Amino acid sequence: MKHFAFHLKQSYPMPLVGIIGEREASPENSLRAYTVGHLLAEHGFAIICGGLGGVMEAACRGACDAGGLTLGILPGVDAAEANPYVQIAIVTGLNEARNLLIVRSALALIAIGGEYGTLSEMAFALKMNKPVIALHSWQPERPGVSHPTLYPAQTPEEAVERLLQFVSSPTVRERELPTARS
Amino acid sequence: MKHFAFHLKQSYPMPLVGIIGEREASPENSLRAYTVGHLLAEHGFAIICGGLGGVMEAACRGACDAGGLTLGILPGVDAAEANPYVQIAIVTGLNEARNLLIVRSALALIAIGGEYGTLSEMAFALKMNKPVIALHSWQPERPGVSHPTLYPAQTPEEAVERLLQFVSSPTVRERELPTARS
Amino acid sequence: MKHFAFHLKQSYPMPLVGIIGEREASPENSLRAYTVGHLLAEHGFAIICGGLGGVMEAACRGACDAGGLTLGILPGVDAAEANPYVQIAIVTGLNEARNLLIVRSALALIAIGGEYGTLSEMAFALKMNKPVIALHSWQPERPGVSHPTLYPAQTPEEAVERLLQFVSSPTVRERELPTARS
Amino acid sequence: MKHFAFHLKQSYPMPLVGIIGEREASPENSLRAYTVGHLLAEHGFAIICGGLGGVMEAACRGACDAGGLTLGILPGVDAAEANPYVQIAIVTGLNEARNLLIVRSALALIAIGGEYGTLSEMAFALKMNKPVIALHSWQPERPGVSHPTLYPAQTPEEAVERLLQFVSSPTVRERELPTARS
């Protein structure tokens, strides 16, 4: 535990990146989510998601495999609904209202594929002026409206690279700010 | 109060129609919202909305002028933030998470113009398979996805007519079911 | 509807009184709740409660029988869980978090009997400095702590009389303020 | 990060212990909270709390000093309101409704001192049959009602010892289940 605590002391509250996407994921989107989770963990980010299956599970698995930290914000009343790669489970009992907590807690979000729940999260994030990287996801249209913080991406690598333009990696920050909060 | 109580006894729980839309409303959308509120009240519907300004206030005003009932689901912690045409104020303290309550409580929704909050509500409604009539509002696009319960409309009259295809007017229902629950 | 609208115009947003209490109610507490609901409606108050059975249902029934208005703030995702005397159902999907909405929306509360859910509502109400009349309900103890807005009562009549010391009846207010908001 | 990931793999989802208590803490209760946080971290528990000042901050500080993990479930919309010892901040925007999330996510809770918010959390925890150790905190009274999962304690050491009767330490569990989920 010493190493863990030492590491966190350099950068907490930890920068969280949200991953949102469909529960019934296509194989392509599952692979994209796995890779995104893996890459984010390599860059030192913890990921926050809805904690269930599909894109959420694949992203958590990828992050775990790269030694990262995973948070699941669960809709129901039972921690047992978390996928096996959720390390910290927040049990809300709020049903879909829990979507907002993911958006509020994340510095930026990556949307992968996505059903209507993903669209709701994307809408909240854009309302809060948070960067959303859309990887094969929604494109909301309204005449005369552009989305200043919505960025399309074609590959996991491009998505994470895009994200790093807005949120600096904790690993980098530690090197730059070695005495922060110590 | 006798008349009020008598009326309600015929049809409760009252059928609620949700009105969602932008807080900073254009004059055109305010007029559309006023007319929608007025028409819905004429058909005997109570309306439920976010209780604040813009489209919400115009719709409540229209409903009040037609003798209808208006509910406002407020985001903050103070009933005083309700617009003056909210007859029943539900104070949630949930901020944007209150959007979900409007969607869940309504049988169907009419979206007028709209910012990102409206888009989030539309997404939740479509997820719950509730009819959403979009009057100069969002059109969410994703390759290969259609929206089986999203209907565009050009005028308030068309919007309410569309809505009546999914939700029967309480006035009509009373005539058809004179002894319901009495 | 005209009479209804006219009436409401005098006093909206309508003053709401919260009724909280046990779902598995004893016959004594059911009768108390019925009488409280009836008395509050006679005084022109709308009541707001959790919308389910036991004390909630008895209070709604009493209010309906006196021609009053009843609101149920439901924990689940389906309006059908409302008791038959809920006239307006707010469907939250928030489970127990919906308790807070009852407290926030009410000017004052009457607690009748009560389980732990009632205790949570009482705690929130006292935190917000709202009057709580406890009719055979909880008495939270902590050394050195008194409850400036918690009032015990022995009968429904005493409870409503107590409440009228804090919240003036809408009927009275209309007589005193005949031109308000018209 | 390797050490961190390795450690977590043995025991996730991590067992969380909730710490609830007053925001305006007396020096005695701050010290109690610090000690409780320290002891829980020594036993390998992560702690979850409301993330603000007083008892919450003291407990987080104690846990950090012992190399533990701290989660703060914040009521507002800004991560900056977290105390400096919150390592992971969940931003809810739900105001007091966030109290429920602490209770739902924790296996058991320790209440230290406490205002009405603490009482609400205690009520929810008892409703969910979760152990609550009350360290100089509330004692809710109602004739004929006992609290099967509420346990008073006089010292931090006694409180944590009590808690260990209900929730086994992750350190112990790892020794017993060395191959779990690997």
mmCIF file of N, CA and C in Angstrom, chain C residues 72-180:
data_model
loop_
_atom_site.group_PDB
_atom_site.id
_atom_site.type_symbol
_atom_site.label_atom_id
_atom_site.label_comp_id
_atom_site.label_asym_id
_atom_site.label_seq_id
_atom_site.Cartn_x
_atom_site.Cartn_y
_atom_site.Cartn_z
ATOM 1 N N GLY C 72 -48.029 12.454 -5.183
ATOM 2 C CA GLY C 72 -47.199 11.325 -4.744
ATOM 3 C C GLY C 72 -45.853 11.363 -5.455
ATOM 4 N N ILE C 73 -44.786 11.397 -4.660
ATOM 5 C CA ILE C 73 -43.426 11.399 -5.225
ATOM 6 C C ILE C 73 -42.923 9.965 -5.155
ATOM 7 N N LEU C 74 -42.983 9.267 -6.261
ATOM 8 C CA LEU C 74 -42.768 7.825 -6.277
ATOM 9 C C LEU C 74 -41.291 7.452 -6.370
ATOM 10 N N PRO C 75 -40.887 6.382 -5.684
ATOM 11 C CA PRO C 75 -39.478 5.976 -5.726
ATOM 12 C C PRO C 75 -39.086 5.223 -6.991
ATOM 13 N N GLY C 76 -40.009 4.494 -7.573
ATOM 14 C CA GLY C 76 -39.676 3.619 -8.686
ATOM 15 C C GLY C 76 -39.798 4.293 -10.038
ATOM 16 N N VAL C 77 -39.920 3.464 -11.075
ATOM 17 C CA VAL C 77 -39.922 3.989 -12.432
ATOM 18 C C VAL C 77 -41.302 3.869 -13.092
ATOM 19 N N ASP C 78 -42.317 3.536 -12.301
ATOM 20 C CA ASP C 78 -43.620 3.260 -12.897
ATOM 21 C C ASP C 78 -44.723 3.972 -12.103
ATOM 22 N N ALA C 79 -45.516 4.774 -12.808
ATOM 23 C CA ALA C 79 -46.602 5.502 -12.155
ATOM 24 C C ALA C 79 -47.627 4.551 -11.532
ATOM 25 N N ALA C 80 -47.649 3.318 -12.000
ATOM 26 C CA ALA C 80 -48.647 2.377 -11.509
ATOM 27 C C ALA C 80 -48.427 1.993 -10.052
ATOM 28 N N GLU C 81 -47.267 2.307 -9.493
ATOM 29 C CA GLU C 81 -47.063 1.963 -8.083
ATOM 30 C C GLU C 81 -47.737 2.956 -7.139
ATOM 31 N N ALA C 82 -48.295 4.032 -7.681
ATOM 32 C CA ALA C 82 -49.001 5.007 -6.845
ATOM 33 C C ALA C 82 -50.232 4.372 -6.226
ATOM 34 N N ASN C 83 -50.561 4.811 -5.023
ATOM 35 C CA ASN C 83 -51.817 4.351 -4.440
ATOM 36 C C ASN C 83 -52.982 5.017 -5.184
ATOM 37 N N PRO C 84 -54.208 4.459 -5.068
ATOM 38 C CA PRO C 84 -55.302 4.932 -5.931
ATOM 39 C C PRO C 84 -55.763 6.352 -5.626
ATOM 40 N N TYR C 85 -55.252 6.946 -4.563
ATOM 41 C CA TYR C 85 -55.704 8.292 -4.188
ATOM 42 C C TYR C 85 -54.666 9.357 -4.500
ATOM 43 N N VAL C 86 -53.633 8.968 -5.220
ATOM 44 C CA VAL C 86 -52.657 9.950 -5.718
ATOM 45 C C VAL C 86 -53.219 10.560 -6.997
ATOM 46 N N GLN C 87 -53.405 11.874 -6.975
ATOM 47 C CA GLN C 87 -53.970 12.527 -8.156
ATOM 48 C C GLN C 87 -52.877 12.919 -9.140
ATOM 49 N N ILE C 88 -51.744 13.358 -8.600
ATOM 50 C CA ILE C 88 -50.611 13.711 -9.454
ATOM 51 C C ILE C 88 -49.418 12.874 -9.020
ATOM 52 N N ALA C 89 -48.916 12.073 -9.951
ATOM 53 C CA ALA C 89 -47.805 11.176 -9.647
ATOM 54 C C ALA C 89 -46.528 11.703 -10.284
ATOM 55 N N ILE C 90 -45.516 11.954 -9.455
ATOM 56 C CA ILE C 90 -44.191 12.296 -9.956
ATOM 57 C C ILE C 90 -43.347 11.030 -9.865
ATOM 58 N N VAL C 91 -42.900 10.566 -11.021
ATOM 59 C CA VAL C 91 -42.151 9.314 -11.099
ATOM 60 C C VAL C 91 -40.664 9.665 -11.106
ATOM 61 N N THR C 92 -39.942 9.247 -10.056
ATOM 62 C CA THR C 92 -38.561 9.719 -9.929
ATOM 63 C C THR C 92 -37.510 8.693 -10.342
ATOM 64 N N GLY C 93 -37.743 7.413 -10.079
ATOM 65 C CA GLY C 93 -36.691 6.428 -10.319
ATOM 66 C C GLY C 93 -35.482 6.593 -9.421
ATOM 67 N N LEU C 94 -35.630 7.352 -8.340
ATOM 68 C CA LEU C 94 -34.484 7.666 -7.468
ATOM 69 C C LEU C 94 -34.452 6.804 -6.218
ATOM 70 N N ASN C 95 -35.379 5.849 -6.111
ATOM 71 C CA ASN C 95 -35.498 5.081 -4.876
ATOM 72 C C ASN C 95 -35.589 6.020 -3.665
ATOM 73 N N GLU C 96 -34.943 5.679 -2.555
ATOM 74 C CA GLU C 96 -35.134 6.471 -1.329
ATOM 75 C C GLU C 96 -34.680 7.926 -1.452
ATOM 76 N N ALA C 97 -33.863 8.244 -2.442
ATOM 77 C CA ALA C 97 -33.439 9.640 -2.583
ATOM 78 C C ALA C 97 -34.632 10.542 -2.852
ATOM 79 N N ARG C 98 -35.757 9.944 -3.255
ATOM 80 C CA ARG C 98 -36.932 10.776 -3.485
ATOM 81 C C ARG C 98 -37.479 11.359 -2.181
ATOM 82 N N ASN C 99 -37.110 10.805 -1.049
ATOM 83 C CA ASN C 99 -37.572 11.343 0.232
ATOM 84 C C ASN C 99 -37.253 12.833 0.365
ATOM 85 N N LEU C 100 -36.067 13.190 -0.115
ATOM 86 C CA LEU C 100 -35.636 14.576 -0.010
ATOM 87 C C LEU C 100 -36.557 15.528 -0.762
ATOM 88 N N LEU C 101 -37.132 15.066 -1.848
ATOM 89 C CA LEU C 101 -37.977 15.949 -2.656
ATOM 90 C C LEU C 101 -39.260 16.297 -1.916
ATOM 91 N N ILE C 102 -39.766 15.343 -1.161
ATOM 92 C CA ILE C 102 -40.960 15.614 -0.358
ATOM 93 C C ILE C 102 -40.645 16.704 0.656
ATOM 94 N N VAL C 103 -39.509 16.550 1.307
ATOM 95 C CA VAL C 103 -39.137 17.513 2.344
ATOM 96 C C VAL C 103 -38.892 18.891 1.748
ATOM 97 N N ARG C 104 -38.169 18.941 0.636
ATOM 98 C CA ARG C 104 -37.851 20.237 0.033
ATOM 99 C C ARG C 104 -39.091 20.955 -0.485
ATOM 100 N N SER C 105 -40.071 20.182 -0.971
ATOM 101 C CA SER C 105 -41.235 20.802 -1.601
ATOM 102 C C SER C 105 -42.282 21.243 -0.587
ATOM 103 N N ALA C 106 -42.248 20.686 0.615
ATOM 104 C CA ALA C 106 -43.268 20.990 1.614
ATOM 105 C C ALA C 106 -42.877 22.192 2.471
ATOM 106 N N LEU C 107 -43.877 22.963 2.856
ATOM 107 C CA LEU C 107 -43.628 24.072 3.781
ATOM 108 C C LEU C 107 -43.414 23.546 5.188
ATOM 109 N N ALA C 108 -44.101 22.472 5.507
ATOM 110 C CA ALA C 108 -44.001 21.858 6.825
ATOM 111 C C ALA C 108 -44.426 20.413 6.675
ATOM 112 N N LEU C 109 -44.112 19.586 7.671
ATOM 113 C CA LEU C 109 -44.402 18.157 7.541
ATOM 114 C C LEU C 109 -45.087 17.617 8.783
ATOM 115 N N ILE C 110 -45.936 16.637 8.579
ATOM 116 C CA ILE C 110 -46.517 15.885 9.684
ATOM 117 C C ILE C 110 -46.050 14.436 9.549
ATOM 118 N N ALA C 111 -45.362 13.958 10.600
ATOM 119 C CA ALA C 111 -44.868 12.576 10.612
ATOM 120 C C ALA C 111 -45.813 11.730 11.442
ATOM 121 N N ILE C 112 -46.232 10.597 10.899
ATOM 122 C CA ILE C 112 -47.180 9.726 11.591
ATOM 123 C C ILE C 112 -46.571 8.337 11.708
ATOM 124 N N GLY C 113 -46.335 7.926 12.949
ATOM 125 C CA GLY C 113 -45.649 6.658 13.152
ATOM 126 C C GLY C 113 -44.310 6.727 12.460
ATOM 127 N N GLY C 114 -43.960 5.713 11.766
ATOM 128 C CA GLY C 114 -42.780 5.872 10.936
ATOM 129 C C GLY C 114 -41.706 4.840 11.142
ATOM 130 N N GLU C 115 -41.094 4.507 10.033
ATOM 131 C CA GLU C 115 -39.960 3.602 10.017
ATOM 132 C C GLU C 115 -38.705 4.433 9.748
ATOM 133 N N TYR C 116 -37.659 3.780 9.302
ATOM 134 C CA TYR C 116 -36.408 4.515 9.104
ATOM 135 C C TYR C 116 -36.496 5.555 7.981
ATOM 136 N N GLY C 117 -37.305 5.254 6.965
ATOM 137 C CA GLY C 117 -37.473 6.247 5.901
ATOM 138 C C GLY C 117 -38.043 7.548 6.456
ATOM 139 N N THR C 118 -39.001 7.406 7.366
ATOM 140 C CA THR C 118 -39.582 8.579 8.006
ATOM 141 C C THR C 118 -38.536 9.334 8.818
ATOM 142 N N LEU C 119 -37.689 8.603 9.495
ATOM 143 C CA LEU C 119 -36.636 9.243 10.283
ATOM 144 C C LEU C 119 -35.687 10.034 9.379
ATOM 145 N N SER C 120 -35.390 9.484 8.208
ATOM 146 C CA SER C 120 -34.501 10.217 7.292
ATOM 147 C C SER C 120 -35.161 11.512 6.835
ATOM 148 N N GLU C 121 -36.448 11.443 6.570
ATOM 149 C CA GLU C 121 -37.155 12.649 6.127
ATOM 150 C C GLU C 121 -37.216 13.691 7.249
ATOM 151 N N MET C 122 -37.476 13.213 8.454
ATOM 152 C CA MET C 122 -37.506 14.101 9.605
ATOM 153 C C MET C 122 -36.144 14.791 9.766
ATOM 154 N N ALA C 123 -35.073 14.028 9.617
ATOM 155 C CA ALA C 123 -33.725 14.590 9.758
ATOM 156 C C ALA C 123 -33.476 15.683 8.719
ATOM 157 N N PHE C 124 -33.858 15.408 7.489
ATOM 158 C CA PHE C 124 -33.659 16.405 6.434
ATOM 159 C C PHE C 124 -34.493 17.660 6.727
ATOM 160 N N ALA C 125 -35.724 17.464 7.164
ATOM 161 C CA ALA C 125 -36.594 18.616 7.436
ATOM 162 C C ALA C 125 -36.030 19.471 8.568
ATOM 163 N N LEU C 126 -35.537 18.828 9.614
ATOM 164 C CA LEU C 126 -34.969 19.589 10.725
ATOM 165 C C LEU C 126 -33.706 20.311 10.267
ATOM 166 N N LYS C 127 -32.935 19.675 9.409
ATOM 167 C CA LYS C 127 -31.749 20.334 8.855
ATOM 168 C C LYS C 127 -32.127 21.598 8.097
ATOM 169 N N MET C 128 -33.262 21.554 7.418
ATOM 170 C CA MET C 128 -33.706 22.706 6.627
ATOM 171 C C MET C 128 -34.576 23.664 7.438
ATOM 172 N N ASN C 129 -34.639 23.451 8.745
ATOM 173 C CA ASN C 129 -35.408 24.328 9.638
ATOM 174 C C ASN C 129 -36.887 24.370 9.301
ATOM 175 N N LYS C 130 -37.422 23.268 8.802
ATOM 176 C CA LYS C 130 -38.855 23.227 8.517
ATOM 177 C C LYS C 130 -39.584 22.607 9.697
ATOM 178 N N PRO C 131 -40.775 23.127 10.013
ATOM 179 C CA PRO C 131 -41.539 22.538 11.119
ATOM 180 C C PRO C 131 -41.924 21.088 10.825
ATOM 181 N N VAL C 132 -41.708 20.241 11.806
ATOM 182 C CA VAL C 132 -42.130 18.846 11.716
ATOM 183 C C VAL C 132 -43.018 18.548 12.922
ATOM 184 N N ILE C 133 -44.258 18.156 12.661
ATOM 185 C CA ILE C 133 -45.151 17.763 13.742
ATOM 186 C C ILE C 133 -45.096 16.241 13.834
ATOM 187 N N ALA C 134 -44.681 15.747 14.982
ATOM 188 C CA ALA C 134 -44.496 14.301 15.144
ATOM 189 C C ALA C 134 -45.687 13.709 15.890
ATOM 190 N N LEU C 135 -46.483 12.948 15.166
ATOM 191 C CA LEU C 135 -47.684 12.321 15.720
ATOM 192 C C LEU C 135 -47.359 10.846 15.963
ATOM 193 N N HIS C 136 -47.014 10.542 17.209
ATOM 194 C CA HIS C 136 -46.603 9.176 17.558
ATOM 195 C C HIS C 136 -45.444 8.719 16.677
ATOM 196 N N SER C 137 -44.454 9.555 16.566
ATOM 197 C CA SER C 137 -43.349 9.247 15.669
ATOM 198 C C SER C 137 -42.013 9.318 16.396
ATOM 199 N N TRP C 138 -40.935 9.472 15.674
ATOM 200 C CA TRP C 138 -39.581 9.436 16.200
ATOM 201 C C TRP C 138 -39.283 10.609 17.128
ATOM 202 N N GLN C 139 -38.384 10.325 18.062
ATOM 203 C CA GLN C 139 -37.798 11.376 18.889
ATOM 204 C C GLN C 139 -36.280 11.161 18.873
ATOM 205 N N PRO C 140 -35.569 11.846 17.977
ATOM 206 C CA PRO C 140 -34.118 11.605 17.894
ATOM 207 C C PRO C 140 -33.390 12.250 19.073
ATOM 208 N N GLU C 141 -32.550 11.469 19.728
ATOM 209 C CA GLU C 141 -31.858 11.968 20.924
ATOM 210 C C GLU C 141 -30.360 12.061 20.678
ATOM 211 N N ARG C 142 -29.786 13.146 21.142
ATOM 212 C CA ARG C 142 -28.332 13.261 21.199
ATOM 213 C C ARG C 142 -28.008 14.215 22.330
ATOM 214 N N PRO C 143 -27.079 13.844 23.204
ATOM 215 C CA PRO C 143 -26.793 14.695 24.363
ATOM 216 C C PRO C 143 -26.487 16.126 23.933
ATOM 217 N N GLY C 144 -27.161 17.059 24.551
ATOM 218 C CA GLY C 144 -26.885 18.465 24.286
ATOM 219 C C GLY C 144 -27.562 19.030 23.057
ATOM 220 N N VAL C 145 -28.411 18.210 22.385
ATOM 221 C CA VAL C 145 -29.065 18.693 21.173
ATOM 222 C C VAL C 145 -30.563 18.810 21.397
ATOM 223 N N SER C 146 -31.121 19.971 21.117
ATOM 224 C CA SER C 146 -32.577 20.095 21.104
ATOM 225 C C SER C 146 -33.000 20.345 19.655
ATOM 226 N N HIS C 147 -34.282 20.202 19.386
ATOM 227 C CA HIS C 147 -34.772 20.322 18.011
ATOM 228 C C HIS C 147 -35.723 21.503 17.940
ATOM 229 N N PRO C 148 -35.246 22.640 17.496
ATOM 230 C CA PRO C 148 -36.094 23.840 17.572
ATOM 231 C C PRO C 148 -37.338 23.777 16.698
ATOM 232 N N THR C 149 -37.402 22.897 15.704
ATOM 233 C CA THR C 149 -38.588 22.883 14.842
ATOM 234 C C THR C 149 -39.330 21.548 14.879
ATOM 235 N N LEU C 150 -39.088 20.755 15.920
ATOM 236 C CA LEU C 150 -39.792 19.472 16.053
ATOM 237 C C LEU C 150 -40.839 19.572 17.168
ATOM 238 N N TYR C 151 -42.091 19.253 16.835
ATOM 239 C CA TYR C 151 -43.181 19.421 17.782
ATOM 240 C C TYR C 151 -43.972 18.130 17.898
ATOM 241 N N PRO C 152 -44.060 17.575 19.085
ATOM 242 C CA PRO C 152 -44.881 16.376 19.244
ATOM 243 C C PRO C 152 -46.373 16.727 19.276
ATOM 244 N N ALA C 153 -47.181 15.787 18.824
ATOM 245 C CA ALA C 153 -48.634 15.956 18.912
ATOM 246 C C ALA C 153 -49.242 14.606 19.245
ATOM 247 N N GLN C 154 -50.403 14.643 19.886
ATOM 248 C CA GLN C 154 -51.052 13.403 20.306
ATOM 249 C C GLN C 154 -52.222 13.000 19.427
ATOM 250 N N THR C 155 -52.855 13.984 18.787
ATOM 251 C CA THR C 155 -54.017 13.682 17.950
ATOM 252 C C THR C 155 -53.877 14.388 16.600
ATOM 253 N N PRO C 156 -54.613 13.901 15.591
ATOM 254 C CA PRO C 156 -54.592 14.583 14.284
ATOM 255 C C PRO C 156 -55.014 16.044 14.395
ATOM 256 N N GLU C 157 -56.010 16.299 15.213
ATOM 257 C CA GLU C 157 -56.489 17.671 15.344
ATOM 258 C C GLU C 157 -55.396 18.560 15.924
ATOM 259 N N GLU C 158 -54.723 18.050 16.958
ATOM 260 C CA GLU C 158 -53.640 18.830 17.557
ATOM 261 C C GLU C 158 -52.510 19.048 16.542
ATOM 262 N N ALA C 159 -52.235 18.014 15.748
ATOM 263 C CA ALA C 159 -51.146 18.122 14.769
ATOM 264 C C ALA C 159 -51.437 19.229 13.762
ATOM 265 N N VAL C 160 -52.657 19.240 13.238
ATOM 266 C CA VAL C 160 -52.992 20.242 12.218
ATOM 267 C C VAL C 160 -53.063 21.633 12.841
ATOM 268 N N GLU C 161 -53.580 21.712 14.066
ATOM 269 C CA GLU C 161 -53.625 23.003 14.754
ATOM 270 C C GLU C 161 -52.205 23.550 14.931
ATOM 271 N N ARG C 162 -51.307 22.679 15.337
ATOM 272 C CA ARG C 162 -49.903 23.052 15.514
ATOM 273 C C ARG C 162 -49.335 23.569 14.192
ATOM 274 N N LEU C 163 -49.616 22.828 13.140
ATOM 275 C CA LEU C 163 -49.101 23.202 11.823
ATOM 276 C C LEU C 163 -49.596 24.581 11.394
ATOM 277 N N LEU C 164 -50.847 24.880 11.739
ATOM 278 C CA LEU C 164 -51.413 26.178 11.327
ATOM 279 C C LEU C 164 -50.740 27.354 12.035
ATOM 280 N N GLN C 165 -49.992 27.056 13.084
ATOM 281 C CA GLN C 165 -49.226 28.137 13.714
ATOM 282 C C GLN C 165 -48.036 28.555 12.853
ATOM 283 N N PHE C 166 -47.638 27.687 11.940
ATOM 284 C CA PHE C 166 -46.445 27.974 11.131
ATOM 285 C C PHE C 166 -46.787 28.300 9.680
ATOM 286 N N VAL C 167 -47.862 27.696 9.187
ATOM 287 C CA VAL C 167 -48.206 27.842 7.780
ATOM 288 C C VAL C 167 -49.662 28.283 7.719
ATOM 289 N N SER C 168 -49.902 29.450 7.138
ATOM 290 C CA SER C 168 -51.283 29.912 7.133
ATOM 291 C C SER C 168 -52.063 29.223 6.027
ATOM 292 N N SER C 169 -53.320 28.973 6.316
ATOM 293 C CA SER C 169 -54.193 28.262 5.398
ATOM 294 C C SER C 169 -54.393 29.065 4.117
ATOM 295 N N PRO C 170 -54.339 28.381 2.945
ATOM 296 C CA PRO C 170 -54.562 29.100 1.688
ATOM 297 C C PRO C 170 -55.926 29.769 1.639
ATOM 298 N N THR C 171 -56.927 29.159 2.241
ATOM 299 C CA THR C 171 -58.253 29.749 2.254
ATOM 300 C C THR C 171 -58.206 31.095 2.963
ATOM 301 N N VAL C 172 -57.536 31.112 4.090
ATOM 302 C CA VAL C 172 -57.393 32.359 4.827
ATOM 303 C C VAL C 172 -56.611 33.371 3.999
ATOM 304 N N ARG C 173 -55.534 32.909 3.392
ATOM 305 C CA ARG C 173 -54.706 33.834 2.630
ATOM 306 C C ARG C 173 -55.469 34.474 1.485
ATOM 307 N N GLU C 174 -56.338 33.709 0.871
ATOM 308 C CA GLU C 174 -57.107 34.293 -0.227
ATOM 309 C C GLU C 174 -58.036 35.384 0.268
ATOM 310 N N ARG C 175 -58.659 35.152 1.412
ATOM 311 C CA ARG C 175 -59.554 36.190 1.933
ATOM 312 C C ARG C 175 -58.762 37.452 2.229
ATOM 313 N N GLU C 176 -57.592 37.245 2.763
ATOM 314 C CA GLU C 176 -56.785 38.411 3.126
ATOM 315 C C GLU C 176 -56.150 39.091 1.925
ATOM 316 N N LEU C 177 -55.834 38.300 0.909
ATOM 317 C CA LEU C 177 -55.108 38.844 -0.245
ATOM 318 C C LEU C 177 -55.907 38.585 -1.517
ATOM 319 N N PRO C 178 -57.105 39.175 -1.620
ATOM 320 C CA PRO C 178 -57.994 38.783 -2.709
ATOM 321 C C PRO C 178 -57.447 39.132 -4.092
ATOM 322 N N THR C 179 -56.513 40.067 -4.178
ATOM 323 C CA THR C 179 -56.079 40.465 -5.519
ATOM 324 C C THR C 179 -54.704 39.925 -5.866
ATOM 325 N N ALA C 180 -54.191 39.071 -5.022
ATOM 326 C CA ALA C 180 -52.840 38.573 -5.253
ATOM 327 C C ALA C 180 -52.699 37.919 -6.612
#
